[in-house]
Amino acid sequence: MQKRFDGGTEVKRWLAGGSVLVVLALVGALASPYLISLLTIVLLFTFLGQSWNLMLGIGGQLSIGHALFVGLGAYSVAVLDVKYGVSPWIGLLLGMVIAGSAGAVLAWLSFRFEVRGIYFALLTIAAAEFARIMFGGWEFVGAMQGLFFPAPTGAIDISMLRGDARFYYFMALALAALGIVGTEMISRSYFGYVWRAMRDDEQAARSLGVRAFRHKILVIAISAATAAAGGGILALVQGSIFPDSIMGMGLSVDVLIGPVVGGLGTTFGPLVGSLAAIPLNHLMSALGDSLRIPGLNSIAYGVVLVLVVWFLPDGIWPAIVRICKTVQLPSRLWLPQPRKAEE
Amino acid sequence: MLSLWLNVLASGILLGLVYGLVALGLTIIFGVMRVVNFAHGEMVVFGVYIGYWAVRLWDVPIIVAAAIAAVVMFIFGYFLEALLVKRFVNRPHHYQFIVFIGLSLLFSGALLVAFGPDPRPTASQLSFHTVSLGFVTLDMARLQAAATAGLLITLLGAYLKFSSFGRSLRAAADNRLGGLVVGLNIPRIYAVTFGIGAACAGVAGALISPLFDAQPYLAVDFTLLAFMTVIVGGLGSFSGALLGGLMIGVAEAIAALMFAPSMKTALPYALLILVLIFRPRGFFGAKEI
């Protein structure tokens, strides 16, 4: 972890992150539709990555079935909107409640009998796959044929969250910024300290009076609820949902790639990781299509994952921070550095 | 009606034996190295392709194809461990998971590049031969696959139990540091273990090549299936893998009979969730992981 009260580094980190967001906002105003739709996905997966990051990076619980929560959020929004014309805002809230409860129940069931670590991770996959198959056989939610939102007219309607690609881009940007600020705030709050203590040594945290059982349930419920919010917006952006794509293993993997490549447990890691990985995936997909070689993107993704874990086990963002630390802020150049007595 | 149920149960049990072999590969790797091979399904699919090509190119029996798969996949697993996996053995579980997810994407991408997305049926006459045993009629492909898998599981179990290498392997699984202290060649044991695990997956893949068309997308299903099997039986347990395989095979067969085709794969997951909740370490699972 970074030092907490190191003013210079802190400012530089926020400057770097903030300037990335400003650049992204400018891009949204100027860029081509293709770039905008690509970046929308990047930003949505930044947010989803943050929610996953919260669970493993701060809470210490590995989830490989985050698609379950994403899918529950997406289905809540889609079913209410497509079937009953209810505003997605309500769908998002409902999805967060449903996914949060599902996460809490899953966590309660597992931690009650000390299912942890790898077993918990496998339980999340099993739950996600089970849900995917059930939704695929459930006629009411469209079964395998999925659900389609009404075609966009291009007119911006905040209450129904309808609009053009640029509208969704800024929505995703706001969501990503919210995710980043939220993660930072959580990790600096009382809960952040408790959860990290629990992550690093549960026994020690318990002996200091941390009620690990309910804190683990809480962190998983919050992570699940935020994943559902991201899933709801993802459904709106895509305009349609299918159980295999919104609840499949592939989505769970996509969610974790951003934070892993960018930097586990860091605030900006998921953004940096998504910015690196998703365009690469699309690029290799396009290359594969044009060469008529399917599977190139999958190979590229796999190689990147292995190489990152091999050579940059902390991810890209901590590496950037390390480089930035060697650069001094200008103010330090003018003032003579007072030497501390002990040095 | 009764004979239909008996047939379904029998074919579930037969396929369950093969699932047991797949799971055995996973469980040996986990038991010895504490590494979860998330690319196991890809290794099964490698085996299916080896079976397909062996039958197609040389027109050999499936048994011979399985032997080829065993050798090829052992070498593949051995070098994969020696060159890559060993760097991640002592890292936290989530890093291992991510490395193996990366490998699984890499392998399935490679399969897609090499063979394309179209399913390739292995032209084996075995599937059309049947044996009738009173109430039940079984096809030879399934029977042969199950018999070979059962034999291999027994042989492997005996080898690990009685041979000197088996003893050192179990010692390494019990206490890595202790093994190092008494002079076990741990890196070699790990590489061989991974090779054996990959070979189990490959052989199982070759054995079922007459039943499942070779296709890259099969891999995810097999990975999940292997995981379900070992968790139901108990991660790291030998007899657990076998029992888990039989349970999953039977559950799948029953589900295929009782539910709509799209829902049939849900029953094994439901079984798995129930087992995890009520018997978190599986039926034969170790206490401490």
XYZ file of C-alpha atoms in Angstrom, chain A residues 52 56 62 64 106 109-110 112-119 121-123 125-127 129-130 132-134 136-138 144 249 253 256-257 260 264 293-296 298-303 305-306 309-310 312-314, chain B residues 30 36 38 83-84 87-88 91 93-95 97-99 101-106 108-110 112-113 116-117 220-221 224 227 231 234-235 262-267 269-270 272-273 276-278 280-282 285-286 289:
106
model
C -14.759 -6.462 -8.172
C -10.842 -8.850 -3.610
C -12.047 -13.726 -4.678
C -14.983 -15.395 -10.313
C -24.243 -16.302 -0.876
C -24.224 -19.410 3.324
C -20.534 -19.819 2.617
C -21.318 -19.740 8.031
C -19.411 -22.975 7.392
C -16.083 -21.293 6.718
C -16.161 -21.854 2.987
C -13.345 -19.534 2.064
C -10.552 -18.778 -0.331
C -10.625 -20.996 -3.329
C -13.859 -22.713 -2.298
C -14.340 -18.472 -5.522
C -15.656 -21.753 -6.921
C -18.991 -21.213 -5.208
C -18.710 -19.533 -10.340
C -21.240 -22.227 -9.543
C -23.846 -19.661 -8.493
C -23.447 -20.577 -13.953
C -26.548 -21.891 -12.210
C -27.191 -18.249 -16.230
C -28.752 -21.599 -17.032
C -31.926 -20.797 -15.089
C -31.660 -19.178 -20.156
C -34.625 -21.453 -19.519
C -36.960 -18.819 -18.076
C -32.105 -17.662 -24.635
C -18.021 -16.932 -17.496
C -13.356 -12.759 -16.729
C -11.560 -8.955 -13.445
C -9.126 -8.240 -16.264
C -5.749 -7.231 -12.460
C -5.285 -4.863 -7.616
C -8.592 -15.926 -38.000
C -11.009 -16.178 -35.073
C -9.400 -16.491 -31.669
C -6.614 -13.921 -32.093
C -8.416 -14.506 -27.045
C -4.724 -15.318 -27.557
C -3.740 -11.674 -27.069
C -5.811 -11.411 -23.904
C -4.305 -14.582 -22.522
C -0.742 -13.529 -23.294
C -2.745 -11.644 -18.552
C 0.126 -14.090 -18.150
C 1.052 -11.323 -13.639
C 4.556 -12.516 -14.453
C 4.127 -6.647 -13.158
C 2.465 -8.595 -10.377
C 1.156 -5.362 -8.840
C -4.148 -29.384 -6.620
C -5.853 -24.811 -9.332
C -8.174 -23.359 -14.588
C 8.722 -23.252 -18.001
C 5.777 -21.266 -16.654
C 6.926 -19.364 -11.218
C 3.437 -19.033 -9.778
C 1.926 -16.952 -5.235
C -4.455 -18.189 -5.190
C -5.919 -15.299 -7.118
C -2.690 -14.774 -9.062
C -6.274 -18.174 -11.066
C -5.476 -15.234 -13.268
C -2.467 -16.915 -14.838
C -7.436 -17.882 -16.943
C -4.838 -16.305 -19.204
C -3.557 -19.718 -20.254
C -7.079 -20.937 -20.862
C -7.829 -17.936 -23.102
C -4.516 -18.515 -24.870
C -8.758 -21.831 -26.582
C -7.674 -19.017 -28.894
C -4.947 -21.265 -30.262
C -9.721 -21.619 -32.683
C -6.845 -20.397 -34.824
C -11.666 -23.058 -36.556
C -14.970 -22.988 -34.736
C -15.153 -23.981 -20.678
C -17.764 -26.651 -20.051
C -16.411 -26.165 -15.011
C -14.299 -28.211 -10.933
C -15.566 -30.000 -5.299
C -13.433 -32.964 -2.188
C -10.592 -30.965 -3.696
C -31.556 -26.070 -21.909
C -31.999 -26.662 -18.190
C -30.277 -30.008 -17.856
C -26.841 -28.616 -17.031
C -28.330 -26.735 -14.071
C -28.757 -29.844 -11.924
C -24.571 -26.914 -10.396
C -27.433 -27.167 -7.959
C -22.513 -28.512 -6.286
C -24.018 -25.523 -4.480
C -20.578 -26.626 -0.875
C -23.109 -25.246 1.532
C -23.665 -28.350 3.601
C -17.909 -27.285 2.378
C -14.860 -29.492 1.823
C -16.713 -32.026 -0.302
C -12.121 -33.195 1.316
C -9.113 -32.444 3.440
C -6.369 -26.181 2.556
